């Protein structure tokens, strides 16, 4: 597709998905044979993706301020959700056990409850985020912000809140989390 921006692997169906930002679609590829199975529309300006390991994939759609759910067996969108006031979502993280999605936008993180398909919290974060991560060992969600901060969000007494903001290098928006050591790496 045009301008692929993310790649996700679905272990249930053994498929790789290329999320094509400019094309507004996703391409499903058989991981064993490399055969392209289907390219299907997801929405203009598709950004990051996450999989739940049970046959669902989630994608942030930057232009429409949405998150979409994809059935990875059928290779098609099954649900759409506006995540406003989160505008222009980029990074996306998933809490598989808790069934939550964390979409990051300028100044806000949208926390989506997957079973009810509702945004349940919108804690404040820094400006210029590009990546999100969730650490299942600590229960912390992260947003790497281009302004030079790392926002840390946690469920406190049933409400997702920003519990800390760490100063980083300005422009460090690419992030990886090591779930074994609980360390964050920024670039």
Tab-separated table of C-alpha atoms in Angstrom:
chain	number	residue	atom	x	y	z
A	1	UNK	CA	0.000	0.000	0.000
A	2	UNK	CA	0.901	3.666	-0.032
A	3	UNK	CA	3.131	4.975	2.759
A	4	UNK	CA	2.964	2.082	5.255
A	5	UNK	CA	3.245	3.498	8.763
A	6	UNK	CA	2.887	0.445	11.016
A	7	UNK	CA	3.105	-3.342	10.958
A	8	UNK	CA	1.301	-5.748	13.299
A	9	UNK	CA	1.437	-9.537	13.589
A	10	UNK	CA	-1.706	-11.499	14.472
A	11	UNK	CA	-0.652	-14.782	16.131
A	12	UNK	CA	-4.154	-16.287	15.949
A	13	UNK	CA	-4.352	-16.228	12.148
A	14	UNK	CA	-0.594	-16.037	11.542
A	15	UNK	CA	-0.942	-12.883	9.477
A	16	UNK	CA	1.116	-9.739	9.134
A	17	UNK	CA	-0.750	-6.485	8.571
A	18	UNK	CA	0.782	-3.427	6.909
A	19	UNK	CA	-1.110	-0.271	7.904
A	20	UNK	CA	-0.955	2.093	4.933
A	21	UNK	CA	-1.178	5.726	6.063
A	22	UNK	CA	-1.639	7.483	2.716
A	23	UNK	CA	-3.677	4.678	1.171
A	24	UNK	CA	-6.158	4.562	4.063
A	25	UNK	CA	-6.087	0.797	3.997
A	26	UNK	CA	-4.429	-2.261	5.481
A	27	UNK	CA	-2.801	-5.192	3.703
A	28	UNK	CA	-3.126	-8.703	5.170
A	29	UNK	CA	-0.186	-11.004	4.389
A	30	UNK	CA	0.140	-14.719	5.144
A	31	UNK	CA	3.157	-14.862	7.473
A	32	UNK	CA	4.302	-18.285	6.266
A	33	UNK	CA	3.956	-17.948	2.486
A	34	UNK	CA	4.295	-14.173	2.131
A	35	UNK	CA	1.154	-14.137	-0.035
A	36	UNK	CA	-0.921	-10.948	-0.001
A	37	UNK	CA	-4.374	-12.081	1.114
A	38	UNK	CA	-6.347	-8.858	0.931
A	39	UNK	CA	-6.022	-5.073	1.015
A	40	UNK	CA	-9.054	-3.491	2.674
A	41	UNK	CA	-10.120	0.061	3.624
A	42	UNK	CA	-9.700	1.207	7.230
A	43	UNK	CA	-9.817	5.017	6.940
A	44	UNK	CA	-7.691	7.906	5.720
A	45	UNK	CA	-4.438	8.556	7.599
A	46	UNK	CA	-4.247	5.197	9.360
A	47	UNK	CA	-1.610	5.279	12.092
A	48	UNK	CA	-0.457	2.688	14.631
A	49	UNK	CA	-1.977	-0.772	15.262
A	50	UNK	CA	-2.213	-3.301	18.090
A	51	UNK	CA	-3.521	-6.883	18.217
A	52	UNK	CA	-5.218	-8.704	21.083
A	53	UNK	CA	-3.985	-12.204	20.146
A	54	UNK	CA	-7.593	-13.413	19.868
A	55	UNK	CA	-8.352	-12.298	16.312
A	56	UNK	CA	-8.873	-8.544	16.688
A	57	UNK	CA	-6.645	-5.675	15.591
A	58	UNK	CA	-7.070	-2.012	16.502
A	59	UNK	CA	-5.901	0.970	14.439
A	60	UNK	CA	-5.852	4.710	15.190
A	61	UNK	CA	-7.302	6.781	12.330
A	62	UNK	CA	-5.683	10.205	12.484
A	63	UNK	CA	-7.934	12.134	10.068
A	64	UNK	CA	-11.277	11.109	11.606
A	65	UNK	CA	-10.206	10.975	15.288
A	66	UNK	CA	-11.233	7.339	15.541
A	67	UNK	CA	-10.038	3.938	16.556
A	68	UNK	CA	-11.242	1.009	14.452
A	69	UNK	CA	-11.515	-2.676	15.257
A	70	UNK	CA	-10.569	-5.207	12.568
A	71	UNK	CA	-11.587	-8.874	12.444
A	72	UNK	CA	-8.272	-10.492	11.459
A	73	UNK	CA	-9.982	-13.624	10.137
A	74	UNK	CA	-12.250	-11.734	7.725
A	75	UNK	CA	-9.766	-8.882	7.143
A	76	UNK	CA	-12.396	-6.180	7.565
A	77	UNK	CA	-13.347	-3.350	9.929
A	78	UNK	CA	-16.067	-4.408	12.372
A	79	UNK	CA	-16.405	-1.338	14.635
A	80	UNK	CA	-15.470	2.362	14.635
A	81	UNK	CA	-15.330	4.709	17.615
A	82	UNK	CA	-14.814	8.461	17.859
A	83	UNK	CA	-12.203	9.113	20.529
A	84	UNK	CA	-12.739	12.882	20.772
A	85	UNK	CA	-11.448	15.017	22.460
A	86	UNK	CA	-8.374	13.067	21.325
A	87	UNK	CA	-7.679	14.699	17.933
A	88	UNK	CA	-5.260	13.248	15.369
A	89	UNK	CA	-4.355	10.031	17.251
A	90	UNK	CA	-0.924	8.610	16.487
A	91	UNK	CA	0.492	6.093	18.993
A	92	UNK	CA	-1.623	3.211	20.280
A	93	UNK	CA	-0.991	0.792	23.148
A	94	UNK	CA	-3.055	-2.126	24.442
A	95	UNK	CA	-3.669	-3.718	27.830
A	96	UNK	CA	-4.709	-7.197	26.683
A	97	UNK	CA	-5.668	-8.515	30.127
A	98	UNK	CA	-7.565	-5.352	31.137
A	99	UNK	CA	-9.058	-4.943	27.636
A	100	UNK	CA	-8.091	-1.273	27.247
A	101	UNK	CA	-6.630	0.795	24.401
A	102	UNK	CA	-4.489	3.905	24.919
A	103	UNK	CA	-4.527	6.383	21.995
A	104	UNK	CA	-2.272	9.453	22.189
A	105	UNK	CA	-3.022	12.901	20.746
A	106	UNK	CA	-1.736	16.421	21.403
A	107	UNK	CA	-2.360	17.031	25.091
A	108	UNK	CA	-4.638	14.057	25.770
A	109	UNK	CA	-4.687	10.260	25.930
A	110	UNK	CA	-7.973	8.500	25.141
A	111	UNK	CA	-8.485	5.322	27.178
A	112	UNK	CA	-10.980	3.021	25.435
A	113	UNK	CA	-12.713	0.110	27.140
A	114	UNK	CA	-12.806	-2.578	24.433
A	115	UNK	CA	-15.858	-4.613	25.618
A	116	UNK	CA	-18.161	-1.562	25.992
A	117	UNK	CA	-16.460	0.245	23.063
A	118	UNK	CA	-16.464	3.546	24.938
A	119	UNK	CA	-13.835	6.131	25.830
A	120	UNK	CA	-13.685	5.921	29.638
A	121	UNK	CA	-10.955	8.478	30.405
A	122	UNK	CA	-9.005	11.312	28.791
A	123	UNK	CA	-6.027	12.135	31.032
A	124	UNK	CA	-3.851	15.098	30.056
A	125	UNK	CA	-0.451	14.350	28.496
A	126	UNK	CA	2.258	16.387	26.753
A	127	UNK	CA	2.260	17.918	23.276
A	128	UNK	CA	3.516	16.256	20.089
A	129	UNK	CA	3.161	12.562	21.032
A	130	UNK	CA	3.965	9.873	18.505
A	131	UNK	CA	4.200	6.611	20.438
A	132	UNK	CA	2.340	4.887	23.251
A	133	UNK	CA	3.215	1.854	25.354
A	134	UNK	CA	1.617	-0.205	28.121
A	135	UNK	CA	3.582	-2.195	30.692
A	136	UNK	CA	1.453	-5.131	31.913
A	137	UNK	CA	3.842	-5.727	34.831
A	138	UNK	CA	3.402	-2.260	36.319
A	139	UNK	CA	-0.002	-1.288	34.896
A	140	UNK	CA	1.465	1.941	33.533
A	141	UNK	CA	0.673	3.526	30.151
A	142	UNK	CA	3.197	5.864	28.511
A	143	UNK	CA	3.178	8.636	25.925
A	144	UNK	CA	6.442	9.895	24.394
A	145	UNK	CA	5.947	13.565	23.599
A	146	UNK	CA	7.964	15.577	21.093
A	147	UNK	CA	8.013	18.553	23.465
A	148	UNK	CA	10.553	16.608	25.524
A	149	UNK	CA	8.420	14.764	28.059
A	150	UNK	CA	7.223	11.254	28.834
A	151	UNK	CA	3.708	11.155	30.306
A	152	UNK	CA	2.895	8.277	32.661
A	153	UNK	CA	-0.752	7.256	33.133
A	154	UNK	CA	-2.142	4.787	35.676
A	155	UNK	CA	-5.492	3.507	36.879
A	156	UNK	CA	-5.850	5.062	40.343
A	157	UNK	CA	-8.947	3.991	42.225
A	158	UNK	CA	-10.801	3.139	39.026
A	159	UNK	CA	-9.848	6.340	37.166
A	160	UNK	CA	-7.029	6.700	34.661
A	161	UNK	CA	-4.845	9.660	35.648
A	162	UNK	CA	-1.503	11.143	34.674
A	163	UNK	CA	0.662	10.243	37.659
A	164	UNK	CA	4.015	11.627	36.484
A	165	UNK	CA	5.736	13.576	33.728
A	166	UNK	CA	9.417	12.873	33.079
A	167	UNK	CA	11.672	15.294	31.178
A	168	UNK	CA	13.288	13.728	28.102
A	169	UNK	CA	15.133	15.035	25.050
A	170	UNK	CA	13.093	17.371	22.859
A	171	UNK	CA	11.942	15.458	19.754
A	172	UNK	CA	12.297	11.998	21.393
A	173	UNK	CA	8.969	10.609	20.180
A	174	UNK	CA	9.872	7.071	19.085
A	175	UNK	CA	9.555	4.669	22.018
A	176	UNK	CA	10.080	1.023	22.925
A	177	UNK	CA	9.264	-0.685	26.219
A	178	UNK	CA	11.124	-3.701	27.593
A	179	UNK	CA	8.452	-5.528	29.651
A	180	UNK	CA	11.104	-7.654	31.401
A	181	UNK	CA	13.105	-4.757	32.828
A	182	UNK	CA	10.283	-2.163	32.717
A	183	UNK	CA	12.641	0.265	30.961
A	184	UNK	CA	11.545	2.775	28.309
A	185	UNK	CA	13.822	3.603	25.381
A	186	UNK	CA	13.336	6.844	23.438
A	187	UNK	CA	14.755	8.106	20.175
